PDB file of C-alpha atoms and ligand atoms in Angstrom:
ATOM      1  CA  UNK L   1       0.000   0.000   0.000  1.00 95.00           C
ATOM      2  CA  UNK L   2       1.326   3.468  -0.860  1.00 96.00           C
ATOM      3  CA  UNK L   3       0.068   5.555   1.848  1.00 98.00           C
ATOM      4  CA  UNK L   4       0.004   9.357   0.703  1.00 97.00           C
ATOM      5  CA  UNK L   5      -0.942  12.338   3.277  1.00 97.00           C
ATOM      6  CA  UNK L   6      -1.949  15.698   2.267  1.00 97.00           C
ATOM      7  CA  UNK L   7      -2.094  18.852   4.494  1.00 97.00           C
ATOM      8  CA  UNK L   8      -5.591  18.979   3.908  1.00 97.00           C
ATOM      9  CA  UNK L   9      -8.903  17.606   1.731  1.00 97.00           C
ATOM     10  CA  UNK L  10      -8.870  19.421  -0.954  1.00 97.00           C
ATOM     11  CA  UNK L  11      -4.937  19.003  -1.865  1.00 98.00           C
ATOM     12  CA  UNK L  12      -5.589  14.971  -1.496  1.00 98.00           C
ATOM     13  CA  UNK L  13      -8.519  15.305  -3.912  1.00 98.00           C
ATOM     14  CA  UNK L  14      -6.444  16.652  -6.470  1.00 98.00           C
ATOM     15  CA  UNK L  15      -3.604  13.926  -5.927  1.00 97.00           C
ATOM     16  CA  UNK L  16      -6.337  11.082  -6.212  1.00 98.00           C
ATOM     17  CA  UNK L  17      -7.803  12.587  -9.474  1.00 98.00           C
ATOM     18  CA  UNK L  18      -4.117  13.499 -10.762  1.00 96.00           C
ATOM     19  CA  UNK L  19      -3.772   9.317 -10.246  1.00 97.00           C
ATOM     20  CA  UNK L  20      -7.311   9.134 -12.531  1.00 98.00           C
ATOM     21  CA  UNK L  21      -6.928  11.949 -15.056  1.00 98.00           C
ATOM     22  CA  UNK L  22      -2.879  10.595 -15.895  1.00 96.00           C
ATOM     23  CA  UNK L  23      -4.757   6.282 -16.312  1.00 98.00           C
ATOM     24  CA  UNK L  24      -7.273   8.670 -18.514  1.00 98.00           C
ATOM     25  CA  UNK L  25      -4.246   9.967 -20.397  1.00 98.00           C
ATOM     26  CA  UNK L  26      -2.484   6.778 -21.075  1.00 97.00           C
ATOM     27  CA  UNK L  27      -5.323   4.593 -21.889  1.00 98.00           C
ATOM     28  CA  UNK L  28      -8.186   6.681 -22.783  1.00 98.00           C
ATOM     29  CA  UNK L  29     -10.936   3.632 -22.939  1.00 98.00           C
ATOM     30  CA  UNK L  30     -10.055   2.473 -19.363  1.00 98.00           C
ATOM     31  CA  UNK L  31     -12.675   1.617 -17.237  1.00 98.00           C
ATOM     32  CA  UNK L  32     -13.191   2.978 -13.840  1.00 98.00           C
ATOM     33  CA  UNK L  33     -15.352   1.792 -10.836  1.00 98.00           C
ATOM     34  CA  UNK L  34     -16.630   5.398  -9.117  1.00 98.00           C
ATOM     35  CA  UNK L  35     -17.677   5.627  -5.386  1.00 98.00           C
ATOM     36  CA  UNK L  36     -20.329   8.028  -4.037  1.00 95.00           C
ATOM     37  CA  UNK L  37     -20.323   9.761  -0.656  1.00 92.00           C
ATOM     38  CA  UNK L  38     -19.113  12.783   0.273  1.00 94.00           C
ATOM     39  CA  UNK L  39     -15.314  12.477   0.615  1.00 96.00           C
ATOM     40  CA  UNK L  40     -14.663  11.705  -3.841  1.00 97.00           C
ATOM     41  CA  UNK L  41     -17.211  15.181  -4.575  1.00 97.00           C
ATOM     42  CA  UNK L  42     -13.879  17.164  -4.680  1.00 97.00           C
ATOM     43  CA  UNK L  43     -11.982  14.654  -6.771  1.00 98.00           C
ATOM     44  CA  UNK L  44     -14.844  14.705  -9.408  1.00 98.00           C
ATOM     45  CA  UNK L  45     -14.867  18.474  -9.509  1.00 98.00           C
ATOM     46  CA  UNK L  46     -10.886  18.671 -10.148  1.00 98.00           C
ATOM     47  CA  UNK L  47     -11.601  16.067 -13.040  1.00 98.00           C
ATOM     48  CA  UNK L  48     -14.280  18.246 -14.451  1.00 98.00           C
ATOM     49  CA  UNK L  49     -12.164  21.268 -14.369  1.00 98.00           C
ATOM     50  CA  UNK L  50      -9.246  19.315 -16.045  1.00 98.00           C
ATOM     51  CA  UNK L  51     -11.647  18.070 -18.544  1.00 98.00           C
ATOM     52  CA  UNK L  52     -12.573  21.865 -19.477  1.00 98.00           C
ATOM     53  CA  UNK L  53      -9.519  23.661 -18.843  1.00 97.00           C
ATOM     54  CA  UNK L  54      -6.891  21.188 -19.954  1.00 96.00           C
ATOM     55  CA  UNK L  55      -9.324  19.194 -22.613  1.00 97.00           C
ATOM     56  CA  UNK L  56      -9.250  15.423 -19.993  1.00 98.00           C
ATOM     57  CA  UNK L  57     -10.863  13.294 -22.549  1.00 98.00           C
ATOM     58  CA  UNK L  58     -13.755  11.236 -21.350  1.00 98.00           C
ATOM     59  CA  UNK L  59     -15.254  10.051 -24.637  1.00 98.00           C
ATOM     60  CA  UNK L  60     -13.510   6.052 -24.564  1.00 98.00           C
ATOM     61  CA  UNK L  61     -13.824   5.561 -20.866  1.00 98.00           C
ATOM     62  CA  UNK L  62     -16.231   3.468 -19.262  1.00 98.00           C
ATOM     63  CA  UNK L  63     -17.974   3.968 -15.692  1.00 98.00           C
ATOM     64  CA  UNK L  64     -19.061   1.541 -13.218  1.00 98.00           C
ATOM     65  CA  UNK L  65     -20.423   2.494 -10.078  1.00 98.00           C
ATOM     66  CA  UNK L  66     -19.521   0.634  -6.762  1.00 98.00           C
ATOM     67  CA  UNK L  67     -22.832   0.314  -5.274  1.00 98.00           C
ATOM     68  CA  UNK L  68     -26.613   1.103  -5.559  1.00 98.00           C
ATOM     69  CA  UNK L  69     -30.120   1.132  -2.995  1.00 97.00           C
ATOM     70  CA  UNK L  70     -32.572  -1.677  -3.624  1.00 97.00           C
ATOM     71  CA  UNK L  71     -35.742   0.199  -5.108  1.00 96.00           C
ATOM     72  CA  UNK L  72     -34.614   3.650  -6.395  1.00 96.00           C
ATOM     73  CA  UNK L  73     -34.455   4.173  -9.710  1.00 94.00           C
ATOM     74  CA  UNK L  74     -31.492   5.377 -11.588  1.00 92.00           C
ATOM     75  CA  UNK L  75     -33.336   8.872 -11.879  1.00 93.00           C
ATOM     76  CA  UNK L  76     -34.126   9.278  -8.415  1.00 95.00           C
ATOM     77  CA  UNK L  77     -32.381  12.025  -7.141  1.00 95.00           C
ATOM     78  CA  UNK L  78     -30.994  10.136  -3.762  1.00 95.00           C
ATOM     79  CA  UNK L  79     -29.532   7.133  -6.228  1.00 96.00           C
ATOM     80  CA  UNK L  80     -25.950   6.909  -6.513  1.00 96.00           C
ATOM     81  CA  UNK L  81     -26.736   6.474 -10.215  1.00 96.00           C
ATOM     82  CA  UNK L  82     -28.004  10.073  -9.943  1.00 96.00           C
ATOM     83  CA  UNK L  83     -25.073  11.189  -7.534  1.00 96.00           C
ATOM     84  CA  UNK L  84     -22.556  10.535 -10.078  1.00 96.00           C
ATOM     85  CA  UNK L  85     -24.015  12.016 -13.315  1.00 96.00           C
ATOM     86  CA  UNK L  86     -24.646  15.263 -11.193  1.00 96.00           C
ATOM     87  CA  UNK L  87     -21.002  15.591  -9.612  1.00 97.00           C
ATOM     88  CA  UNK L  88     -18.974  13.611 -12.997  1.00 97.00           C
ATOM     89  CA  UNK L  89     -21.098  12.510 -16.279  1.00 97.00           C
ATOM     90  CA  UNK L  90     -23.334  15.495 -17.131  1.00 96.00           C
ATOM     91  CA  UNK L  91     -20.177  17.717 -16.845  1.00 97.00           C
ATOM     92  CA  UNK L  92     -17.614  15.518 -18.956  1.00 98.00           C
ATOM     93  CA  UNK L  93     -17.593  14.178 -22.619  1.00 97.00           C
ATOM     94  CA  UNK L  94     -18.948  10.574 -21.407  1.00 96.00           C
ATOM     95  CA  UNK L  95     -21.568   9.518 -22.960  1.00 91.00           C
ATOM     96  CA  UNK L  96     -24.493   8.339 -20.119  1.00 89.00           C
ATOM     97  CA  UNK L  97     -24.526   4.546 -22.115  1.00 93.00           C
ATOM     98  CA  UNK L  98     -21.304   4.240 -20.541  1.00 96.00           C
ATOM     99  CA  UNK L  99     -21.995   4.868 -17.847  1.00 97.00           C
ATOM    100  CA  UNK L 100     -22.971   1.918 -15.889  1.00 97.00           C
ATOM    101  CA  UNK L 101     -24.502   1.268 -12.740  1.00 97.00           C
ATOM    102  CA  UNK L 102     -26.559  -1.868 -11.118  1.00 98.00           C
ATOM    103  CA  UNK L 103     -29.992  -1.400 -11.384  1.00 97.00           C
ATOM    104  CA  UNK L 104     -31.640  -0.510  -8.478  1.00 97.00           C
ATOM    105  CA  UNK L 105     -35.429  -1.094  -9.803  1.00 97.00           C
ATOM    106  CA  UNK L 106     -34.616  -4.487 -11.190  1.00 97.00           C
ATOM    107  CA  UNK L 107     -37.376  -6.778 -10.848  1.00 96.00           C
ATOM    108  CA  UNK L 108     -34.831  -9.270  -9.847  1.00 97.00           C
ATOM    109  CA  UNK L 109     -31.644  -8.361  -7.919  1.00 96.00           C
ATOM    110  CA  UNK L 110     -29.738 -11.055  -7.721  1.00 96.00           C
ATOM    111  CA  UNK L 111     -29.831 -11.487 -11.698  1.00 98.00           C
ATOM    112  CA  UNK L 112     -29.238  -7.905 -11.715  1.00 98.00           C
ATOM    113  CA  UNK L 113     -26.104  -8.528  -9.628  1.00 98.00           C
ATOM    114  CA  UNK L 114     -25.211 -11.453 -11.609  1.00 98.00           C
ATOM    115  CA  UNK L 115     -25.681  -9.093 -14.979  1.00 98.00           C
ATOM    116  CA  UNK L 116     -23.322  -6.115 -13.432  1.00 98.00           C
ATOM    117  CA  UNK L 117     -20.457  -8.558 -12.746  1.00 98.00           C
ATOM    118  CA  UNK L 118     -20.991  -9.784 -16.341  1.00 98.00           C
ATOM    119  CA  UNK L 119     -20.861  -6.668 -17.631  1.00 98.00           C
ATOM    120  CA  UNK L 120     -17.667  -5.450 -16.002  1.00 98.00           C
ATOM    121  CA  UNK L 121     -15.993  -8.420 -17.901  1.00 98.00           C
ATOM    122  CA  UNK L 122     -17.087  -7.813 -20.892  1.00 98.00           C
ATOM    123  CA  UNK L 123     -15.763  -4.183 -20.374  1.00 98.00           C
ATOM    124  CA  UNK L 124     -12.313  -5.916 -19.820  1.00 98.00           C
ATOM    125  CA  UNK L 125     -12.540  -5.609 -15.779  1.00 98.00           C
ATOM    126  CA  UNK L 126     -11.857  -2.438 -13.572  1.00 98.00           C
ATOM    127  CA  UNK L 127      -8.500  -0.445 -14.479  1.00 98.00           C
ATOM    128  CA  UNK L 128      -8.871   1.696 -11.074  1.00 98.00           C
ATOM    129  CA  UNK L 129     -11.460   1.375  -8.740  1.00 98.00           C
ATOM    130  CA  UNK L 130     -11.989   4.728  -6.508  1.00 98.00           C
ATOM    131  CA  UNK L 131     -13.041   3.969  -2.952  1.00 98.00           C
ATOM    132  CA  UNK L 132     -14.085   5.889   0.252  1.00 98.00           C
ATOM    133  CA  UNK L 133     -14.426   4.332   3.696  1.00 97.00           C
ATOM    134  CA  UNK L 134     -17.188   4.018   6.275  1.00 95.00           C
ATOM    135  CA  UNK L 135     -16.421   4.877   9.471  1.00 93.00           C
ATOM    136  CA  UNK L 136     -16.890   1.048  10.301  1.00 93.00           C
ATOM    137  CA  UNK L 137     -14.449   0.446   7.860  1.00 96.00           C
ATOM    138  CA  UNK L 138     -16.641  -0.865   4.953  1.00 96.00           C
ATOM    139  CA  UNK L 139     -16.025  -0.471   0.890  1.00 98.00           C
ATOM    140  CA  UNK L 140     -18.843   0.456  -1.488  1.00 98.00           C
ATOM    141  CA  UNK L 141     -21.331  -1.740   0.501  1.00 97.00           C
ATOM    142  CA  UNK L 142     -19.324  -4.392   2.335  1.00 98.00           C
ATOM    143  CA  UNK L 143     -20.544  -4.044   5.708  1.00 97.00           C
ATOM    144  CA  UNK L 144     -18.263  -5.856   8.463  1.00 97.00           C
ATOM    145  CA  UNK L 145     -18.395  -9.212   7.706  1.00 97.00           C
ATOM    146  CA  UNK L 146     -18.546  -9.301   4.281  1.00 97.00           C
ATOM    147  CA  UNK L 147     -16.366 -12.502   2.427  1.00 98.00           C
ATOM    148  CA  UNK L 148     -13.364 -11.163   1.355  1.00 97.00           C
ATOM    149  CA  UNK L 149     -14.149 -12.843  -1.703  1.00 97.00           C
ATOM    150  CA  UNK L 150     -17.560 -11.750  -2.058  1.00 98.00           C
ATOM    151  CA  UNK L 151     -18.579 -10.383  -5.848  1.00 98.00           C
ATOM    152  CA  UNK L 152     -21.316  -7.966  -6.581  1.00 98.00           C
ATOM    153  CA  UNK L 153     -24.918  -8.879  -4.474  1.00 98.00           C
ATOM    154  CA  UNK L 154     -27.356  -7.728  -2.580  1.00 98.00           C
ATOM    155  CA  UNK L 155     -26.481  -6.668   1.011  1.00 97.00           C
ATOM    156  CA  UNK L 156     -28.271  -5.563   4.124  1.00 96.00           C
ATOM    157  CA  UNK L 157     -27.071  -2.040   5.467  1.00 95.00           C
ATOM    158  CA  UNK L 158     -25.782  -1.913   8.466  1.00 92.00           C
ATOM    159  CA  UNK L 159     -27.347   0.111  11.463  1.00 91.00           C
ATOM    160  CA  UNK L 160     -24.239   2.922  11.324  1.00 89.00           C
ATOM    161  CA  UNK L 161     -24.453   2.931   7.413  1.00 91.00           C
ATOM    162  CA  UNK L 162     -28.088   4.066   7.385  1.00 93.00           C
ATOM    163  CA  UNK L 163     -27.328   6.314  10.376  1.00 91.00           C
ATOM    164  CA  UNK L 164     -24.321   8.132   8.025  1.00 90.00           C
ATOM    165  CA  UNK L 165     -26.535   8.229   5.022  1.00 90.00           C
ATOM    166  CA  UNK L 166     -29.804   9.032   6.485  1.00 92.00           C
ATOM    167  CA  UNK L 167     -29.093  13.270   5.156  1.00 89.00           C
ATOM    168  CA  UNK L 168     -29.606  11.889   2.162  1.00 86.00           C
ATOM    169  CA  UNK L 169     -32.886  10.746   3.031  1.00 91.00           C
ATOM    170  CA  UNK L 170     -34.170  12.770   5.771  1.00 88.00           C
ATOM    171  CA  UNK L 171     -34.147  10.157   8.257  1.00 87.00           C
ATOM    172  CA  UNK L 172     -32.481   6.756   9.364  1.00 87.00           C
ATOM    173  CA  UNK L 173     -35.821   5.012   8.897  1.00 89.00           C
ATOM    174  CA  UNK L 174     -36.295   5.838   5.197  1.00 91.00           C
ATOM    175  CA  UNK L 175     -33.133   4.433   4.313  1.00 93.00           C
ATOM    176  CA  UNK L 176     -33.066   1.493   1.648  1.00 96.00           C
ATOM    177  CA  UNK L 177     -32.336  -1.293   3.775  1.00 96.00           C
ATOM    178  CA  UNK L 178     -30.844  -3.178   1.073  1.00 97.00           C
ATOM    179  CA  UNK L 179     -28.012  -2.401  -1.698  1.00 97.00           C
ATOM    180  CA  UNK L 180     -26.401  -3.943  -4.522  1.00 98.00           C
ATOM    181  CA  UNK L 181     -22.716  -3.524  -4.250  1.00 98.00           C
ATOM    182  CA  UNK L 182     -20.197  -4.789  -6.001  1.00 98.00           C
ATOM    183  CA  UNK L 183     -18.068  -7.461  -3.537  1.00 98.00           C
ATOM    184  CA  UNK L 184     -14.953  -7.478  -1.877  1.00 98.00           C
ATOM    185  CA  UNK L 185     -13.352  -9.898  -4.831  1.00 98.00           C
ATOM    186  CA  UNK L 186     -14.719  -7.849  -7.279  1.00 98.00           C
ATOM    187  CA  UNK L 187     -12.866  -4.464  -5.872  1.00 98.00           C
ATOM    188  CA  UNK L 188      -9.352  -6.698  -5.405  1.00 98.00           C
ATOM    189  CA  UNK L 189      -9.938  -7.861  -9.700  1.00 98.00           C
ATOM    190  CA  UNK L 190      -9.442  -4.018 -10.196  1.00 98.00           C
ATOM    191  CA  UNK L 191      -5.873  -3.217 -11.666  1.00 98.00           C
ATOM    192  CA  UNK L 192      -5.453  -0.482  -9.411  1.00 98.00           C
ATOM    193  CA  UNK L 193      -7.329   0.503  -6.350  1.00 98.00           C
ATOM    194  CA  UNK L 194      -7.431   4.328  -4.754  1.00 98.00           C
ATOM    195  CA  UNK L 195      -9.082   4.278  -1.268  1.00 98.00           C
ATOM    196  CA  UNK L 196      -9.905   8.111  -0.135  1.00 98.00           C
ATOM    197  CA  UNK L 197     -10.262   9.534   3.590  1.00 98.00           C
ATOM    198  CA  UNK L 198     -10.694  12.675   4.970  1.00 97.00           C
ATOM    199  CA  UNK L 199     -11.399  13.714   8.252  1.00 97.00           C
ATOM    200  CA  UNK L 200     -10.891  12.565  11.779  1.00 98.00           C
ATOM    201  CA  UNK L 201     -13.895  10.483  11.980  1.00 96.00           C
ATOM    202  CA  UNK L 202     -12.372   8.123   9.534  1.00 98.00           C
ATOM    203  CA  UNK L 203      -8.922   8.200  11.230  1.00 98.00           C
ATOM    204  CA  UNK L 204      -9.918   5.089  13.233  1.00 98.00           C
ATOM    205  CA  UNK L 205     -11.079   2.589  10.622  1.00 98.00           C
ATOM    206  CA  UNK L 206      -8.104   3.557   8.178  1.00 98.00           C
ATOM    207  CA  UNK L 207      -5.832   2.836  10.999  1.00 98.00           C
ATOM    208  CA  UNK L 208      -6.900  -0.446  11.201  1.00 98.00           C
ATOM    209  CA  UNK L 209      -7.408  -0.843   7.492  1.00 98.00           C
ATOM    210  CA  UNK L 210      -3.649  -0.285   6.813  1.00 98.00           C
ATOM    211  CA  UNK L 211      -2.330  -1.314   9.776  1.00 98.00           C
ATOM    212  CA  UNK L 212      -4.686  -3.370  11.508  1.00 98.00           C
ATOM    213  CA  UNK L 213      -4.614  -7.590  10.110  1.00 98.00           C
ATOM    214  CA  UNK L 214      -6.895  -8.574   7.643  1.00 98.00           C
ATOM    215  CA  UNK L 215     -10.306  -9.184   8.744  1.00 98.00           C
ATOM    216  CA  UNK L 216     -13.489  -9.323   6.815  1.00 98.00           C
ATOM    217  CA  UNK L 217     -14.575  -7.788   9.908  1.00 98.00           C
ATOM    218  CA  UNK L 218     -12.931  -4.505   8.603  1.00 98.00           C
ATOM    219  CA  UNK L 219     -13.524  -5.000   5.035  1.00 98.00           C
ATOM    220  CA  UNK L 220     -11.087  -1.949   3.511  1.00 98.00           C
ATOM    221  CA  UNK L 221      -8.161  -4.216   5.541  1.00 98.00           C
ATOM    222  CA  UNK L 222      -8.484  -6.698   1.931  1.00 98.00           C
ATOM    223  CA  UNK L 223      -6.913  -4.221   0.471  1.00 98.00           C
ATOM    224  CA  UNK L 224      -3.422  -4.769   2.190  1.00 98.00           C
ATOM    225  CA  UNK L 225      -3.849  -8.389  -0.279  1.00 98.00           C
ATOM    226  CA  UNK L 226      -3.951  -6.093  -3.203  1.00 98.00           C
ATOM    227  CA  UNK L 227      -0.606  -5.505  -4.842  1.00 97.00           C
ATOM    228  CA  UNK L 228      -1.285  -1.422  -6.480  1.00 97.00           C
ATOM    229  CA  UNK L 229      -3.342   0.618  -3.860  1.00 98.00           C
ATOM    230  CA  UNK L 230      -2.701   4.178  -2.847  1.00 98.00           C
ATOM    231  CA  UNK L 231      -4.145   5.369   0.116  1.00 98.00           C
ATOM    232  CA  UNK L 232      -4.985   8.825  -0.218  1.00 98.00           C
ATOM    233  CA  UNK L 233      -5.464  10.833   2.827  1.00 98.00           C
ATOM    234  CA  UNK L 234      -5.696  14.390   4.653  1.00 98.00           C
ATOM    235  CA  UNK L 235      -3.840  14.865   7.648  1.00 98.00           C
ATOM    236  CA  UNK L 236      -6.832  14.031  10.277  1.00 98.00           C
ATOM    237  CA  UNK L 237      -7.745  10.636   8.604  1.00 98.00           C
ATOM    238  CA  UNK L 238      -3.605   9.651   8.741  1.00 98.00           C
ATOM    239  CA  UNK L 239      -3.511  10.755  12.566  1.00 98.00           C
ATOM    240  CA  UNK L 240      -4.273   7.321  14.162  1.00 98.00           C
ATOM    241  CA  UNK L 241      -1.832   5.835  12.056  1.00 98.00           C
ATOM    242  CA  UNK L 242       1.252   4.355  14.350  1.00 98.00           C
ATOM    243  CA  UNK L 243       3.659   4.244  11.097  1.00 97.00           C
ATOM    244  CA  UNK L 244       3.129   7.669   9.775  1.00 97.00           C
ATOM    245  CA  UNK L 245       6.637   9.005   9.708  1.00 96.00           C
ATOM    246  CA  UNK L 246       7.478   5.778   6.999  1.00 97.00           C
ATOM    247  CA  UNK L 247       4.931   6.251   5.182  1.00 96.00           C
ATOM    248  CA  UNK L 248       6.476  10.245   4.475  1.00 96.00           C
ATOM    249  CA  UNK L 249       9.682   9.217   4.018  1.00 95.00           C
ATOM    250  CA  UNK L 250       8.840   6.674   1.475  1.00 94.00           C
ATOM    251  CA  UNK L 251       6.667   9.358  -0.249  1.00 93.00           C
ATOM    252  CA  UNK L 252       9.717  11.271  -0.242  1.00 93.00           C
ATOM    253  CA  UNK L 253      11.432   8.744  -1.731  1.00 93.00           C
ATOM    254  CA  UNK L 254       9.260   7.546  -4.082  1.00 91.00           C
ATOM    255  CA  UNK L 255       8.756  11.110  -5.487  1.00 89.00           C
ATOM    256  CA  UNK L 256      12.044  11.112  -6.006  1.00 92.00           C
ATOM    257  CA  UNK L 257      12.633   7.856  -7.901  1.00 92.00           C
ATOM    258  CA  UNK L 258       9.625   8.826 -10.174  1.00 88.00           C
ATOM    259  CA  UNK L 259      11.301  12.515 -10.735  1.00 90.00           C
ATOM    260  CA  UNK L 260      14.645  10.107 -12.126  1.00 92.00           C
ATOM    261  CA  UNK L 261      13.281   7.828 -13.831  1.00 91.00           C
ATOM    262  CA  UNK L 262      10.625  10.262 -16.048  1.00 87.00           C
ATOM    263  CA  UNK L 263      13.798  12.560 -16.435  1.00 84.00           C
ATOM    264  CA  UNK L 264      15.711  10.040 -17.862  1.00 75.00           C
ATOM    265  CA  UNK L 265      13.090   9.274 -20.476  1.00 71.00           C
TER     266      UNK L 265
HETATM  267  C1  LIG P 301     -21.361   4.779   1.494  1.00 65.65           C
HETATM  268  C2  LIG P 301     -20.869   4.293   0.133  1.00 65.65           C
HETATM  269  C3  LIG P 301     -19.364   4.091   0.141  1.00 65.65           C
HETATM  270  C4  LIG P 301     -18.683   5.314   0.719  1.00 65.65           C
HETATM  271  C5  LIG P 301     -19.125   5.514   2.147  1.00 65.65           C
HETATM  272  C6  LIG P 301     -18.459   6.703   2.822  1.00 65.65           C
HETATM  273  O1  LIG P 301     -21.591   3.750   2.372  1.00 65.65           O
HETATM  274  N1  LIG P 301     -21.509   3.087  -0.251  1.00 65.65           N
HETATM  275  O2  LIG P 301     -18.922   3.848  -1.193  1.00 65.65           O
HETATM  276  O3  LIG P 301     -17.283   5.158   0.661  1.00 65.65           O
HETATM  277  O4  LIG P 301     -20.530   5.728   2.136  1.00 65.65           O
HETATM  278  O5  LIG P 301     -19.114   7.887   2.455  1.00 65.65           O
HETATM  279  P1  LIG P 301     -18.584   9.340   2.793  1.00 65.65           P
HETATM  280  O6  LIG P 301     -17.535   9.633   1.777  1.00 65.65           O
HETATM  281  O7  LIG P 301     -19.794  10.219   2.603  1.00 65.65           O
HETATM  282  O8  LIG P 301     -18.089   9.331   4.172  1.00 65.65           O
END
């Protein structure tokens, strides 16, 4: 895991979508698997602005979205379908057909479930998956507990989870109690993963996701079995971590072996 800390949100925003735009760059039909929530809003804007100011072409890549609510439609305003055309795809050259998510309203949700996963393959799998965290630790919809080889289904929310997203809704109670999120397996097929954290109320659970063993009982913690992750972070979510000063020092380092090598190119 390549653990990077920024002084504060908005500078680790534009590192995590400086990771996206430069996979963009390079292969411009890559397909990425987008997370909703609040922490990746800033990382979409930067994207949109270097789609408009610096011409970030959109028109080959392909979208995936990590997770979905049992029952809402894609046009519902509180879907995550609708969360990430109104922060990314209605303000970028990608075309809303590809743009995928798993369908919320389907009649039958494990099918549906069984269709998204299909559908990723046929895309070629996920290039870079971006990922928040829950406070409890979870990834797109993989509540504790979760099998770390799980693939996309239907889950049950946890109690927390529809406490943290009930703003959304108005209330706790009017929560979707169900989800369809792509699994833990599914997230580790991804070529690269970027997990995002802001905050101090996250500090805990990426502490024990990058530092803690793995457990499906902290589901982000699979990530440590994933060979290309950065962990992207401001300077509250890094301050439970016990290893911090390595992790600058190898930034440090790193930087430096990346300034070498694309100077001697
Ligand atoms: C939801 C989403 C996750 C997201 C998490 C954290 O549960 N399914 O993909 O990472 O919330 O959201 P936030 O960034 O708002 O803290």
């Amino acid at each position: 895991m390549r653990v990077i800390v920024e002084p504060t949100p908005e500078a680790a925003a534009v590192r995590a979508a400086s990771r996206v735009a430069s996979l963009v760059r390079r292969r411009p039909d890559c397909v990425l698997a987008l997370s909703s929530g609040s922490t990746p809003v800033r990382v979409y804007q930067e994207l949109v602005r270097l789609h408009r100011e610096s011409g970030l072409d959109f028109s080959q890549v392909r979208t995936f979205n990590l997770d979905e609510y049992v029952g809402l439609d894609r046009d519902d305003p509180r879907s995550f379908a609708a969360y990430i055309g109104k922060h990314l795809i209605r303000h970028v050259n990608l075309g809303r057909d590809r743009a995928e998510s798993p369908d919320g309203r389907a009649p039958d949700p494990v099918a549906e479930c069984a269709r998204y996963e299909a559908a990723i393959a046929a895309a070629g799998g996920l290039d870079l998956a971006l990922l928040g965290i829950g406070a409890d630790g979870h990834i797109a919809f993989n509540e504790p507990g979760s099998s770390l080889r799980s693939r996309t289904r239907v889950k049950t929310l946890a109690r927390k989870t529809l406490r943290a997203n009930a703003p959304g809704f108005g209330d706790a109670a009017d929560v979707p109690r169900l989800a369809l999120t792509m699994g833990i397996g599914t997230l580790l097929d991804a070529r690269a993963c970027v997990l995002l954290a802001f905050g101090a109320e996250k500090a805990q659970a990426v502490q024990a996701a990058v530092e803690g063993p793995v457990t499906a009982q902290v589901p982000a913690s699979a990530l440590q079995l994933h060979p290309e992750v950065s962990v992207v972070l401001d300077e509250a979510a890094a301050s439970d971590l016990a290893r911090l000063d390595y992790y600058r020092e190898t930034e440090v380092a790193q930087r430096a072996l990346e300034a070498a090598l694309a100077g001697g190119r």
